[in-house]
mmCIF file of C-alpha atoms and ligand atoms in Angstrom:
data_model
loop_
_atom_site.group_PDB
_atom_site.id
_atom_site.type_symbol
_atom_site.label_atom_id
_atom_site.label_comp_id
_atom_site.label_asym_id
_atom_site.label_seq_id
_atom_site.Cartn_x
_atom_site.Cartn_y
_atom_site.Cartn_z
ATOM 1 C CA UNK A 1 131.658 -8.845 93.308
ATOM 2 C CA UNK A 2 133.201 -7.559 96.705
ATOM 3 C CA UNK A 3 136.606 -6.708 96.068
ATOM 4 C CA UNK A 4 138.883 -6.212 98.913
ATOM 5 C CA UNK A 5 142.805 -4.237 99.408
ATOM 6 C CA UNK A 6 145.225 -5.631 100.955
ATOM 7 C CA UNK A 7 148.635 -4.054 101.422
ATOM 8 C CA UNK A 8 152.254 -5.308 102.803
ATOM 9 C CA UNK A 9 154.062 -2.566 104.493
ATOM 10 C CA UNK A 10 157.836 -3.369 104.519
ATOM 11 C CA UNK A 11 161.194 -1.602 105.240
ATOM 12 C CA UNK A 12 162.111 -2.130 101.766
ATOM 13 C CA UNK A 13 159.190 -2.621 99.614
ATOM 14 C CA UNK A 14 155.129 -1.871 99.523
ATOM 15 C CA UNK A 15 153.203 -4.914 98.134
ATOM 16 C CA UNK A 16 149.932 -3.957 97.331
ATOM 17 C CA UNK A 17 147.190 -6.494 96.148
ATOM 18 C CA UNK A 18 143.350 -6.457 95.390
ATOM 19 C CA UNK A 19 141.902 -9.641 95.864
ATOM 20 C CA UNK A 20 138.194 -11.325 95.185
ATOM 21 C CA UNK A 21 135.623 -13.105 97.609
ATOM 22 C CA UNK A 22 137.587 -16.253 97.656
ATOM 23 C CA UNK A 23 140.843 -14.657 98.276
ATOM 24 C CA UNK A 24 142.443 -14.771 94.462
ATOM 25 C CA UNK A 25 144.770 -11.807 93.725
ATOM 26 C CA UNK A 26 143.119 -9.968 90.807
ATOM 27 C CA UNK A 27 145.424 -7.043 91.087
ATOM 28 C CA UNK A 28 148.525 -6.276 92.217
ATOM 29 C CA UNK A 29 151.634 -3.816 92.185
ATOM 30 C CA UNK A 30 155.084 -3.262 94.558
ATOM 31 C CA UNK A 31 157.444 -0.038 94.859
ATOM 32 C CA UNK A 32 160.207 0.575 97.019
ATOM 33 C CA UNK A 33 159.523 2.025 99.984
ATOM 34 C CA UNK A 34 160.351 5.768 100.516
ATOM 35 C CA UNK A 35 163.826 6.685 102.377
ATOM 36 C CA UNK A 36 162.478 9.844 103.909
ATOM 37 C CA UNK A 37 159.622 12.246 103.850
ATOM 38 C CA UNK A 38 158.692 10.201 106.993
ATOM 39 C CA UNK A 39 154.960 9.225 107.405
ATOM 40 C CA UNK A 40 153.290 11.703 104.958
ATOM 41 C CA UNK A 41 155.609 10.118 101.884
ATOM 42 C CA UNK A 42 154.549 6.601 103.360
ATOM 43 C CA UNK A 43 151.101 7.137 102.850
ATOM 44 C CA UNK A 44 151.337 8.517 99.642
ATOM 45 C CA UNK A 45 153.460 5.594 98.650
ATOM 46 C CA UNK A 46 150.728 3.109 100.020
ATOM 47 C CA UNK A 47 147.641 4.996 98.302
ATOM 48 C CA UNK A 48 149.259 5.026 94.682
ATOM 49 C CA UNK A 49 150.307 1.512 94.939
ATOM 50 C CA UNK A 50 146.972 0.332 95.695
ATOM 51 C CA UNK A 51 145.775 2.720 92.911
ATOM 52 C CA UNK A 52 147.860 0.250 90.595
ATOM 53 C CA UNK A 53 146.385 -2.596 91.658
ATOM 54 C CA UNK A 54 143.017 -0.931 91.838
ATOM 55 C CA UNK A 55 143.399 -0.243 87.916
ATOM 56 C CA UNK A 56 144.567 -3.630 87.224
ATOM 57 C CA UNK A 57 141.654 -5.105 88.574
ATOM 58 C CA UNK A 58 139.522 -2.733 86.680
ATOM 59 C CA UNK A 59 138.265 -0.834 89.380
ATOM 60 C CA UNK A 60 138.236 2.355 91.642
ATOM 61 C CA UNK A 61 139.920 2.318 95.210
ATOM 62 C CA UNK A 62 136.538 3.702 96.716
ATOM 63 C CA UNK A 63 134.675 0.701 95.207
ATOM 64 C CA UNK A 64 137.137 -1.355 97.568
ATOM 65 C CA UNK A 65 134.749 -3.198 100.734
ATOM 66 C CA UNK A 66 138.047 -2.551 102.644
ATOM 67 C CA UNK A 67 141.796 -2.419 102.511
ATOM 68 C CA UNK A 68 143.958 -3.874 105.094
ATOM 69 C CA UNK A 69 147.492 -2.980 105.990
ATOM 70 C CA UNK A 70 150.048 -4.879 107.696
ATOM 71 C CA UNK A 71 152.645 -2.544 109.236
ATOM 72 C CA UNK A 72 155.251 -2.638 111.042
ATOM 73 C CA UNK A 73 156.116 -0.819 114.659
ATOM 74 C CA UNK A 74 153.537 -0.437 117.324
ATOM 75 C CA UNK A 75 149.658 -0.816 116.127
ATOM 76 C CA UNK A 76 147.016 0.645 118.298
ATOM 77 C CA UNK A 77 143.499 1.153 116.592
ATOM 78 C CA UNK A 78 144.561 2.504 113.472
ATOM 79 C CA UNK A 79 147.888 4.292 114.465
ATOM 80 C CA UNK A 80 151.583 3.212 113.981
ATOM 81 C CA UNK A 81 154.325 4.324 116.364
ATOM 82 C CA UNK A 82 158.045 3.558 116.777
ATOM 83 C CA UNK A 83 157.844 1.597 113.128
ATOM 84 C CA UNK A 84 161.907 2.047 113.363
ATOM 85 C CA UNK A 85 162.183 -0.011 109.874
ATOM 86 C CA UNK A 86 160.513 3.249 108.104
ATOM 87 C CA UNK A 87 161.405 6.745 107.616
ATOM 88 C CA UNK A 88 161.339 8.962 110.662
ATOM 89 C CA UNK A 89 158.600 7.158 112.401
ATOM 90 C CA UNK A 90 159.118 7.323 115.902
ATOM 91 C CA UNK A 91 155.828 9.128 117.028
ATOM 92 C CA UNK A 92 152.508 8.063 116.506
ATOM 93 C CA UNK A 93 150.609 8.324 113.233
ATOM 94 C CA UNK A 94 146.966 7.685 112.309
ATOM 95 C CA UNK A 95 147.651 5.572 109.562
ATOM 96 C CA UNK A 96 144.220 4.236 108.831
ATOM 97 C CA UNK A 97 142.467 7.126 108.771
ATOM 98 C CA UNK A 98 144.973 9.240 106.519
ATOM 99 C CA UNK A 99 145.225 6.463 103.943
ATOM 100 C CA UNK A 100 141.354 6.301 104.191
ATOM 101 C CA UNK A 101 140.916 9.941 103.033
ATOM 102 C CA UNK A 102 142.870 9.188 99.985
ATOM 103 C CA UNK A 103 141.575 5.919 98.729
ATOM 104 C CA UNK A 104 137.910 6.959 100.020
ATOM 105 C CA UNK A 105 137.227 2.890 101.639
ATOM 106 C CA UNK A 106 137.752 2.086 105.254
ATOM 107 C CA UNK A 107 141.283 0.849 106.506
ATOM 108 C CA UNK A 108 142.566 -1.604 109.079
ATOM 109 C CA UNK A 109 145.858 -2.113 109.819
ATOM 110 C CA UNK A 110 147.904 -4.603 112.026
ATOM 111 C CA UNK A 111 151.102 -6.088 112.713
ATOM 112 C CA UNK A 112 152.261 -6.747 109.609
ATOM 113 C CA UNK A 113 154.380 -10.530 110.468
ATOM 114 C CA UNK A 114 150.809 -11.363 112.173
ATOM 115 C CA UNK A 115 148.809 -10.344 108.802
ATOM 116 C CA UNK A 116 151.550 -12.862 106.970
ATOM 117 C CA UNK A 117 151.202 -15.805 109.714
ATOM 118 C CA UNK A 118 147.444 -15.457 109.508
ATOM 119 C CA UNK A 119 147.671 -16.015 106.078
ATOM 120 C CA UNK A 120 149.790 -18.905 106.359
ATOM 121 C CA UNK A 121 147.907 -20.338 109.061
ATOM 122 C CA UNK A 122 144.630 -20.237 106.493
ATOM 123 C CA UNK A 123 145.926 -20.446 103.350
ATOM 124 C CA UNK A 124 149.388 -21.540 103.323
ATOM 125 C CA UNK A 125 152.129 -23.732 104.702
ATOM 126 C CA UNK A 126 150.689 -23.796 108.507
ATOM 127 C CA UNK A 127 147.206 -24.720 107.352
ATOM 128 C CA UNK A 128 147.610 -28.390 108.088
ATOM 129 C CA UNK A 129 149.189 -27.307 111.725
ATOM 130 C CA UNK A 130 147.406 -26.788 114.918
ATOM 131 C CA UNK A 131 150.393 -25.074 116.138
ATOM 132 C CA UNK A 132 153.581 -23.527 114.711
ATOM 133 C CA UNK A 133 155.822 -20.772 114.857
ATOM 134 C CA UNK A 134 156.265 -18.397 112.246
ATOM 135 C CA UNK A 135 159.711 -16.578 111.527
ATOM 136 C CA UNK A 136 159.911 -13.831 109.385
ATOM 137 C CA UNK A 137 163.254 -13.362 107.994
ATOM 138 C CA UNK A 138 164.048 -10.206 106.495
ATOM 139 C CA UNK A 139 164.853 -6.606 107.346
ATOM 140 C CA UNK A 140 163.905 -7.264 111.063
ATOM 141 C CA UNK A 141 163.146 -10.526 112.188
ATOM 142 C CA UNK A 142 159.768 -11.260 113.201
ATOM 143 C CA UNK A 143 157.689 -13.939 114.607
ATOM 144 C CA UNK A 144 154.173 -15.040 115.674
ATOM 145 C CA UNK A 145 153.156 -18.330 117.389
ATOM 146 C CA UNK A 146 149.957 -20.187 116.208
ATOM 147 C CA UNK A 147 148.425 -22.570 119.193
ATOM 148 C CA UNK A 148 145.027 -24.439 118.808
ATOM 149 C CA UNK A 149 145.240 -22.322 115.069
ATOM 150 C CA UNK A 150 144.817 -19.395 116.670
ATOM 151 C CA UNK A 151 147.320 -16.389 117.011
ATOM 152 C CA UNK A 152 148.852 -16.387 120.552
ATOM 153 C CA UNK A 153 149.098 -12.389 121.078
ATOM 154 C CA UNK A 154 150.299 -12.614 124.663
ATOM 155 C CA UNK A 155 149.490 -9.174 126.161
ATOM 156 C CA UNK A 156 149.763 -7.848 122.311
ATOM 157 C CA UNK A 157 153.115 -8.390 121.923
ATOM 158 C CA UNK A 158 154.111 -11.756 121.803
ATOM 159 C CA UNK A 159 156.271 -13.629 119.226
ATOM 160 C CA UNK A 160 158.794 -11.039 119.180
ATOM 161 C CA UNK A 161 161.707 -14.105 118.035
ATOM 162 C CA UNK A 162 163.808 -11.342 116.702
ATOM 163 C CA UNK A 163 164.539 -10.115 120.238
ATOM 164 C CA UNK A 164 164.979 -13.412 121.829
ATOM 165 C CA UNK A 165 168.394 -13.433 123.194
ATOM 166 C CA UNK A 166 170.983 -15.818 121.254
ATOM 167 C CA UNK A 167 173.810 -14.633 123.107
ATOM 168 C CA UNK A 168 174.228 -12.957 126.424
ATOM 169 C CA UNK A 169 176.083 -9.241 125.857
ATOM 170 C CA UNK A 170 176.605 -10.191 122.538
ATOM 171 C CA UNK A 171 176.208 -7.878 119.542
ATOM 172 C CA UNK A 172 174.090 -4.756 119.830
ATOM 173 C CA UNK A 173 170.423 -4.486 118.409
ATOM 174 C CA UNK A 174 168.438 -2.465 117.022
ATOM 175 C CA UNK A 175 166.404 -2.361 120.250
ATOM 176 C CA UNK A 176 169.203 -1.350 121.924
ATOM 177 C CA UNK A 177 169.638 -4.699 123.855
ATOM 178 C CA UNK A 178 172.578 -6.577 122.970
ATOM 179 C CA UNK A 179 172.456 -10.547 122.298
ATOM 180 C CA UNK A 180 169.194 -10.483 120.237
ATOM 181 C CA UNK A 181 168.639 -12.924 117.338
ATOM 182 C CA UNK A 182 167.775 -9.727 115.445
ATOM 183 C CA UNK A 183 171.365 -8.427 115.764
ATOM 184 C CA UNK A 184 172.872 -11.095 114.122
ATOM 185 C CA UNK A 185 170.217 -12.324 111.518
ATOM 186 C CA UNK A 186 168.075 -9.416 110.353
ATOM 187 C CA UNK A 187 169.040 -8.078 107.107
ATOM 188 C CA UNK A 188 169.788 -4.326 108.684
ATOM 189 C CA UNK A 189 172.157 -5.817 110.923
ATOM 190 C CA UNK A 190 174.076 -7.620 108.507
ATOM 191 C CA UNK A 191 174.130 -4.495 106.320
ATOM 192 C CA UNK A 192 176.048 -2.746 108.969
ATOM 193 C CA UNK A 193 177.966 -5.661 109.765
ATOM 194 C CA UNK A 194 179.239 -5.772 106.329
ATOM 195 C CA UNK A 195 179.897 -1.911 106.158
ATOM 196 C CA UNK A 196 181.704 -2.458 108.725
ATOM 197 C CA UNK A 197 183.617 -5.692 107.553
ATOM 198 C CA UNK A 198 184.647 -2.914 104.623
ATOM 199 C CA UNK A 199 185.825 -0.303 106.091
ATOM 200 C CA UNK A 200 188.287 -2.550 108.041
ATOM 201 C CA UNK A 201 189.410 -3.546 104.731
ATOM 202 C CA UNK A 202 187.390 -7.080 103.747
ATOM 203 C CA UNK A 203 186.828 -7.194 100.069
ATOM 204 C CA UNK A 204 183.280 -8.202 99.094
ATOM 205 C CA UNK A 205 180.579 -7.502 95.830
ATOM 206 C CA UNK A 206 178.086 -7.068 97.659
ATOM 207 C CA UNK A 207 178.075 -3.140 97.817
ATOM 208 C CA UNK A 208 179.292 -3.046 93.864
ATOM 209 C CA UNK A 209 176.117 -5.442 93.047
ATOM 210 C CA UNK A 210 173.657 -3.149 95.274
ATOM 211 C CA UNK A 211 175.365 -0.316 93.103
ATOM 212 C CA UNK A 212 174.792 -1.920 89.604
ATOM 213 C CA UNK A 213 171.452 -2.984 90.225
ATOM 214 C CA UNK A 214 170.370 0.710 91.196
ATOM 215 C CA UNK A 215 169.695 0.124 95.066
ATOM 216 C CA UNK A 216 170.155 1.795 98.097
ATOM 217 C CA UNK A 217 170.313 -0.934 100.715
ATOM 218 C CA UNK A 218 171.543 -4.347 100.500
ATOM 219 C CA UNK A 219 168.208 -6.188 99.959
ATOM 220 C CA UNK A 220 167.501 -9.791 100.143
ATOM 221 C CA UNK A 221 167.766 -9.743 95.670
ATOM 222 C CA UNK A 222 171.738 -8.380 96.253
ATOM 223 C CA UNK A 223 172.321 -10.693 99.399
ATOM 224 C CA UNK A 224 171.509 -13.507 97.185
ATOM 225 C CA UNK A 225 173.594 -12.577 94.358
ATOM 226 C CA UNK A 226 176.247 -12.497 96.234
ATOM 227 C CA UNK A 227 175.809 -15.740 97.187
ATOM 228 C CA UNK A 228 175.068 -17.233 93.833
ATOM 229 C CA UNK A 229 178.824 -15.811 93.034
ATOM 230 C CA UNK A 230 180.141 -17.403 96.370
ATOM 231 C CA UNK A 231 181.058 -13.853 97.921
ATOM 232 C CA UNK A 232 183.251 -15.035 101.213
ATOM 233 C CA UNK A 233 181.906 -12.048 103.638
ATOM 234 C CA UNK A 234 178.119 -12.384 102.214
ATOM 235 C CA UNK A 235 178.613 -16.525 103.395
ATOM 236 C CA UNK A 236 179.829 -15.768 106.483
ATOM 237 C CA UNK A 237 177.285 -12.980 107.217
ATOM 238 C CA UNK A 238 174.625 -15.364 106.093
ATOM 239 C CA UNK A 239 175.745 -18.675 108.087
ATOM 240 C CA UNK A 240 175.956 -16.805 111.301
ATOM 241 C CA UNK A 241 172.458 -15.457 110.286
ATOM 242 C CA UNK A 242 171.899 -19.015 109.583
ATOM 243 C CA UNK A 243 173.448 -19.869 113.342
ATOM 244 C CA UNK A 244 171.389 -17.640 115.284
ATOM 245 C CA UNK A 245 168.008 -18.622 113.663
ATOM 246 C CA UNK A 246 168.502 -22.065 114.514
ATOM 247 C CA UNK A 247 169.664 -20.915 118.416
ATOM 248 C CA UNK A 248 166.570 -18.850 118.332
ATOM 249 C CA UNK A 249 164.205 -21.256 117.034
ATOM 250 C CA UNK A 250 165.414 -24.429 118.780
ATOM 251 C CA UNK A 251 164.745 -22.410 121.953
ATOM 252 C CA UNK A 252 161.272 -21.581 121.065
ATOM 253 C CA UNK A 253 160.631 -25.442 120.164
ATOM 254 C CA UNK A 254 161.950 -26.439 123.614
ATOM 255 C CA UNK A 255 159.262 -24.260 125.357
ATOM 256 C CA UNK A 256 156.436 -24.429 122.975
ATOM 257 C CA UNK A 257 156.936 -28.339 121.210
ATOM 258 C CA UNK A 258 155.098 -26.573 118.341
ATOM 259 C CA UNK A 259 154.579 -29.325 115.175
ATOM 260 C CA UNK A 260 155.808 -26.946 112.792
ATOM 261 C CA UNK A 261 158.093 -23.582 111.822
ATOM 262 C CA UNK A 262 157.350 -21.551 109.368
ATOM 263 C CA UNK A 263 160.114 -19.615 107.767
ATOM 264 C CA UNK A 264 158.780 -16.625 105.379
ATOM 265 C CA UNK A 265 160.008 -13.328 105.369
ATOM 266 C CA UNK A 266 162.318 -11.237 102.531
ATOM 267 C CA UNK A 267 165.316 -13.204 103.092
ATOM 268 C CA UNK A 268 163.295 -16.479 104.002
ATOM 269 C CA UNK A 269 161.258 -16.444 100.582
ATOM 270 C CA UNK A 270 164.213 -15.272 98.353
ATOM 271 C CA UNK A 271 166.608 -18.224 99.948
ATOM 272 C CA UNK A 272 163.901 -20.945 100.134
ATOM 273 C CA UNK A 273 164.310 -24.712 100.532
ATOM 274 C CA UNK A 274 167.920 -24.951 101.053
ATOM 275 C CA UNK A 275 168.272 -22.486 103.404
ATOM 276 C CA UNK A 276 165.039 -23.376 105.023
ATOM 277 C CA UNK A 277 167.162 -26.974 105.290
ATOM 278 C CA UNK A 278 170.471 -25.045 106.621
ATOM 279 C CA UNK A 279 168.412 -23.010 110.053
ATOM 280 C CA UNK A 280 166.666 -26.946 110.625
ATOM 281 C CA UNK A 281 170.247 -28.611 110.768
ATOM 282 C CA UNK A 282 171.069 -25.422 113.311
ATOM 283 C CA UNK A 283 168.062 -25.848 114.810
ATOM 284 C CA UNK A 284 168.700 -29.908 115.701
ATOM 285 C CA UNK A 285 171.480 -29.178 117.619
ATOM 286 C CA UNK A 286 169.313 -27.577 120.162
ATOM 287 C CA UNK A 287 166.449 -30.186 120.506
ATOM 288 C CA UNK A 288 166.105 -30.962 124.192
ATOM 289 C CA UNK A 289 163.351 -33.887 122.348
ATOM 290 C CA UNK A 290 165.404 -34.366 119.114
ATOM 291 C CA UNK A 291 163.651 -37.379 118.177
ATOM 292 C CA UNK A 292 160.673 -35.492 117.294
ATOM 293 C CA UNK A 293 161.126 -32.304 116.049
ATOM 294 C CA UNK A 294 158.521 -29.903 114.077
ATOM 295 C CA UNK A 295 158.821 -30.058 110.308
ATOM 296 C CA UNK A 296 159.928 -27.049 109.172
ATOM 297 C CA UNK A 297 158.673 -25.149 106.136
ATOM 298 C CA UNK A 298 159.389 -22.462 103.931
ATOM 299 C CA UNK A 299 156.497 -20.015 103.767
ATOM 300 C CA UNK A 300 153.944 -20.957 100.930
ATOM 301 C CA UNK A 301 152.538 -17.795 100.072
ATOM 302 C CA UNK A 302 155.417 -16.214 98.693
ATOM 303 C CA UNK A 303 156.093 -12.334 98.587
ATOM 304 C CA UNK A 304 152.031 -11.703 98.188
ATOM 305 C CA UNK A 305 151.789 -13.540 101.697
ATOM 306 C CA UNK A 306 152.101 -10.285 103.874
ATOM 307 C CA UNK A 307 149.520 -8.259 101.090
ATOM 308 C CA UNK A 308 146.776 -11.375 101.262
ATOM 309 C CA UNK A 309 146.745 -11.516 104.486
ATOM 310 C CA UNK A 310 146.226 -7.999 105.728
ATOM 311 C CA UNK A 311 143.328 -7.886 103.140
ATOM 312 C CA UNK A 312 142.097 -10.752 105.328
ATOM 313 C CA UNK A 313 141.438 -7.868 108.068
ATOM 314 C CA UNK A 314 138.773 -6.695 106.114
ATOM 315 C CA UNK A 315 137.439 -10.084 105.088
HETATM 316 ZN ZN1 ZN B 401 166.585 -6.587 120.123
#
């Protein structure tokens, strides 16, 4: 039986899966990602993750057909640059081949929102679309656009939502733009909004509960605590988040008329339904055709989404 890897690289956590011929996840594992220790950590992060899910599909990584990666930063045949969301990893690195040496089967990598949407597009909640528009909320925010259910890649970088402006010289981005969506909605952002928020004296949980529950960053677990204990600054991070993904989105609706969006992502897939509900109201408002807007969906493939699809590079 051809057993294939497939691994999710995020800014917070690695989700590693093996998976069979018809795509079933017959072993899996996830570990935070590493603060520093910059690429070299990273890949040894990646290789004993997919170790774990190696052994809990009973076999070797080297028996693997393949192993897929979805990363994030700039992908160019096997290396990574600027991935800003990781640890010191501005330059370019050869990913594939330096996890190859240590798991001894070949490696692909690509973007790792576009690994996700793929999978959604042939698995999950896009599968019945010919076109949608996939938004990945979570430390960043990322996108992809489906059309004729195929990835539209642009020049190679297309669907970059995150950096779609919702506000002209608004707040400042990661990019070092100001305005983006990213600024307001992507989970780094609203970390240092909310540092921020406390050092001009705004009481809030939120950095008590990433304390008790042993973390380092304010992941999309503490975010939602917060909320579930109705923690004032954590609401009105989250409904401006909320604001500017339904700016964003509308816009791209307007130009494309896609029949669906697909919300997935850390944030997206912890939050769910409700929220899913909260960006379409946002959205609405910006219809220029609001008497037929795309359904909107949250992402169906859950937090193994990103992981089954990039073993769907080696498929
Ligand atoms: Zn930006």
């Amino acid at each position: 039986m051809a057993l294939r890897g497939g691994i999710d690289l995020g800014g917070t956590k690695i989700e590693s899966v093996v998976v069979d011929g018809d795509g079933a996840v017959v072993g899996q594992a996830r570990h935070p990602t590493p603060h520093d220790g910059g690429p070299p950590a990273v890949i040894n992060a990646l290789a004993g993750g997919l170790r774990e899910a190696a052994k809990a599909a009973g076999v070797e990584t080297a028996e693997l057909t393949g192993v897929g990666v979805g990363s994030p930063g700039e992908i160019d045949d096997g290396t990574v640059a600027h991935a800003r969301n990781l640890p010191d990893w501005d330059d370019t690195f050869p990913l594939a081949s330096a996890l190859s040496e240590q798991v001894g089967a070949p490696v692909k990598v690509a973007n790792d929102v576009g690994a996700a949407v793929d999978a959604e597009a042939k698995l999950g909640a896009g599968k019945d679309y010919g076109s949608f528009l996939g938004v990945w909320w979570g430390t960043g925010v990322g996108g992809a656009v489906v059309i004729g259910g195929e990835r539209w890649l642009g020049r190679g970088a297309a669907g970059e939502i995150g950096h779609t402006v919702v506000k002209i010289g608004g707040a400042t981005c990661e990019c070092g733009r100001r305005g983006c969506l990213e600024a307001y909605a992507g989970r780094g952002a609203m970390e240092r909004k909310a540092r921020k928020a406390v050092a001009g004296g705004t009481k809030t949980d939120l950095f008590d509960l990433m304390e008790k529950h042993g973390r380092q960053r304010l992941t999309s677990g503490i975010w939602g605590r917060a909320l579930d204990r109705n923690d004032k600054l954590a609401e009105k991070l989250i409904h401006r988040a909320v604001v500017a993904l339904g700016a964003g989105i509308g816009s791209v609706v307007n130009l494309l008329d896609v029949e669906a969006v697909v919300i997935g992502g850390g944030l997206g897939t912890r939050f769910g339904q409700p929220y899913v509900e909260k960006i379409e109201q946002q959205m609405m408002k910006h219809l220029f055709v609001p008497e037929r807007p795309p359904a909107v969906l949250p992402a169906a493939l859950g937090d193994l989404g990103g992981a089954i699809g990039a073993s769907l590079l080696v498929g």
